[in-house]
XYZ file of C-alpha atoms in Angstrom:
201
model
C 55.310 -47.665 -218.008
C 56.760 -44.201 -218.604
C 54.670 -41.122 -219.274
C 55.384 -39.229 -222.498
C 57.429 -36.668 -220.579
C 59.420 -39.344 -218.770
C 60.203 -41.093 -222.071
C 61.220 -37.830 -223.723
C 63.535 -36.905 -220.845
C 64.982 -40.442 -220.732
C 65.876 -40.088 -224.431
C 67.371 -36.638 -223.874
C 69.507 -38.047 -221.055
C 70.819 -40.683 -223.491
C 71.799 -37.975 -225.968
C 73.521 -36.004 -223.205
C 75.600 -39.143 -222.688
C 76.327 -39.380 -226.410
C 77.687 -35.835 -226.316
C 80.341 -36.915 -223.817
C 81.685 -39.811 -225.898
C 80.995 -38.976 -229.553
C 84.095 -37.902 -231.436
C 84.196 -34.557 -233.242
C 82.039 -34.594 -236.401
C 80.591 -37.985 -235.517
C 76.899 -38.794 -235.785
C 74.202 -40.736 -233.965
C 71.914 -42.953 -236.047
C 68.768 -43.344 -233.958
C 66.069 -45.796 -235.058
C 62.594 -44.878 -233.872
C 59.107 -45.890 -234.826
C 55.694 -45.118 -233.393
C 52.756 -47.070 -232.082
C 49.251 -46.802 -233.451
C 48.165 -45.855 -229.939
C 50.623 -42.947 -229.629
C 51.672 -41.676 -233.043
C 52.835 -38.278 -231.756
C 55.376 -39.473 -229.190
C 58.148 -40.189 -231.717
C 57.974 -36.644 -233.089
C 57.688 -35.080 -229.635
C 60.772 -37.034 -228.547
C 62.924 -35.905 -231.473
C 61.773 -32.333 -230.898
C 62.719 -32.611 -227.220
C 66.210 -33.841 -228.142
C 66.677 -30.822 -230.410
C 65.383 -28.382 -227.789
C 67.098 -29.830 -224.694
C 70.436 -31.161 -225.972
C 73.333 -30.133 -228.213
C 72.017 -32.380 -231.028
C 69.882 -31.672 -234.059
C 68.549 -33.648 -237.024
C 70.946 -33.714 -239.959
C 68.940 -36.183 -242.067
C 66.049 -38.632 -241.901
C 66.344 -42.060 -243.506
C 63.379 -44.279 -244.273
C 63.943 -48.003 -243.700
C 61.509 -50.118 -245.708
C 61.079 -53.672 -244.505
C 59.824 -56.525 -246.735
C 57.096 -57.433 -244.267
C 55.129 -55.820 -241.464
C 53.190 -57.923 -239.008
C 50.753 -57.701 -237.434
C 48.631 -55.844 -239.950
C 46.831 -52.797 -238.578
C 43.212 -53.681 -237.815
C 41.920 -50.192 -237.069
C 39.502 -48.583 -239.555
C 41.636 -45.531 -240.317
C 45.360 -46.260 -239.730
C 47.826 -47.891 -242.097
C 50.097 -50.851 -241.475
C 53.616 -49.588 -240.787
C 56.111 -51.214 -243.167
C 58.659 -48.382 -242.795
C 60.634 -47.141 -239.826
C 62.760 -44.045 -239.360
C 66.483 -43.674 -238.791
C 67.226 -40.157 -237.596
C 70.750 -38.943 -238.388
C 71.664 -36.689 -235.479
C 74.750 -34.525 -235.076
C 75.859 -31.723 -232.806
C 74.273 -28.409 -233.755
C 77.648 -26.748 -234.257
C 78.764 -29.588 -236.583
C 75.743 -29.597 -238.902
C 77.908 -28.533 -241.858
C 80.952 -30.649 -241.019
C 79.790 -34.018 -239.623
C 81.249 -37.005 -241.476
C 79.581 -38.756 -244.410
C 81.180 -40.960 -247.083
C 79.522 -39.437 -250.132
C 81.672 -40.179 -253.181
C 83.056 -37.232 -255.167
C 82.269 -37.643 -258.875
C 83.691 -34.364 -260.212
C 85.141 -30.995 -259.312
C 84.250 -27.965 -261.445
C 87.276 -26.297 -263.023
C 87.023 -22.664 -264.066
C 84.115 -20.245 -264.303
C 81.953 -18.937 -261.493
C 81.651 -22.405 -259.937
C 85.381 -23.183 -259.900
C 86.188 -25.730 -257.225
C 82.581 -26.808 -256.683
C 82.417 -30.456 -255.675
C 79.739 -32.719 -257.143
C 78.828 -35.868 -255.242
C 77.272 -39.169 -256.207
C 73.551 -39.088 -255.475
C 72.389 -41.000 -252.393
C 68.733 -41.445 -251.497
C 67.375 -41.371 -247.947
C 65.581 -44.679 -248.519
C 67.022 -48.044 -247.541
C 65.452 -51.421 -248.204
C 66.675 -54.116 -245.831
C 65.238 -57.213 -244.159
C 63.424 -57.022 -240.832
C 66.069 -59.252 -239.246
C 68.693 -61.896 -239.977
C 66.895 -64.879 -238.528
C 64.178 -65.815 -236.133
C 65.248 -64.991 -232.592
C 63.106 -66.731 -229.982
C 64.124 -64.408 -227.149
C 63.895 -61.006 -228.912
C 61.128 -60.122 -231.382
C 62.354 -56.609 -232.256
C 65.732 -57.312 -233.840
C 66.903 -55.707 -237.069
C 69.153 -56.850 -239.899
C 72.906 -56.695 -240.359
C 72.267 -55.440 -243.898
C 70.595 -52.307 -242.530
C 73.517 -51.756 -240.138
C 76.099 -52.299 -242.860
C 74.448 -49.856 -245.271
C 74.367 -47.190 -242.572
C 77.953 -47.898 -241.489
C 79.228 -47.541 -245.031
C 77.596 -44.111 -245.261
C 78.686 -42.632 -241.946
C 81.798 -44.447 -240.714
C 85.213 -45.502 -241.950
C 87.060 -48.791 -241.633
C 88.661 -48.913 -238.199
C 86.141 -46.530 -236.599
C 84.576 -47.495 -233.279
C 80.792 -47.768 -233.178
C 78.863 -47.696 -229.909
C 75.455 -49.382 -229.608
C 73.761 -48.465 -226.294
C 71.016 -51.054 -226.881
C 73.082 -53.993 -228.131
C 70.317 -56.562 -227.838
C 71.312 -59.777 -229.588
C 74.439 -58.298 -231.193
C 73.382 -57.316 -234.716
C 75.473 -54.129 -234.719
C 78.535 -56.044 -233.516
C 78.110 -58.701 -236.223
C 77.833 -55.961 -238.870
C 80.962 -54.274 -237.462
C 82.932 -57.507 -237.887
C 81.753 -57.729 -241.496
C 82.763 -54.135 -242.286
C 85.985 -54.031 -240.224
C 84.725 -51.589 -237.604
C 85.410 -51.757 -233.889
C 82.449 -51.885 -231.553
C 81.347 -51.308 -227.994
C 77.913 -52.314 -226.782
C 75.759 -52.016 -223.681
C 72.976 -54.443 -222.804
C 71.010 -55.037 -219.588
C 69.713 -58.506 -220.431
C 72.161 -61.309 -219.651
C 70.114 -63.593 -221.919
C 70.563 -61.231 -224.869
C 74.296 -60.946 -224.168
C 74.614 -64.741 -224.199
C 72.800 -64.905 -227.538
C 74.995 -62.124 -228.969
C 78.173 -63.918 -227.890
C 76.924 -67.052 -229.584
C 76.315 -65.130 -232.829
C 79.705 -63.438 -232.723
C 81.540 -66.674 -232.039
C 79.632 -68.389 -234.846
C 80.257 -65.504 -237.302
């Protein structure tokens, strides 16, 4: 079990790796939640990434799941039905990192000539907890969540890297949305399950 400092530095090391492979004006979508026993660690970790690496928060997306089990049984803490997706980019690309917001109009004339108006997008996504019951991995997420995020921050033909591939949800979503993918996973059992899903899809 890692100490808070060890976990924070481990995460910062991951982001240092991202900096070496992320294309210019790309972004990292990092899903984090917190435990009832250590609520502060998530926030301390994000702060450490901003202080110790070239990355900063560009946006925070709330992912609302349809169910949250187990229910919190403490007398003063709520059951967590939402998780966070932190949109991270390089500090020097905070104004230029890529997003697919649709242009709805461009102002012609007057003091605002050339001003671009975009379709409104909310930082709130509702998506299932997962695609199906997975007997070997209880912390999977849904392809719908991945697809909604991909459509916002990537283009068809882009390559998406998932450093925690697990049972292959990101890869399945990439196939659906015509994105390329690369994944890393330590568990051979998870890799076998992911290959089964990809072959089946």
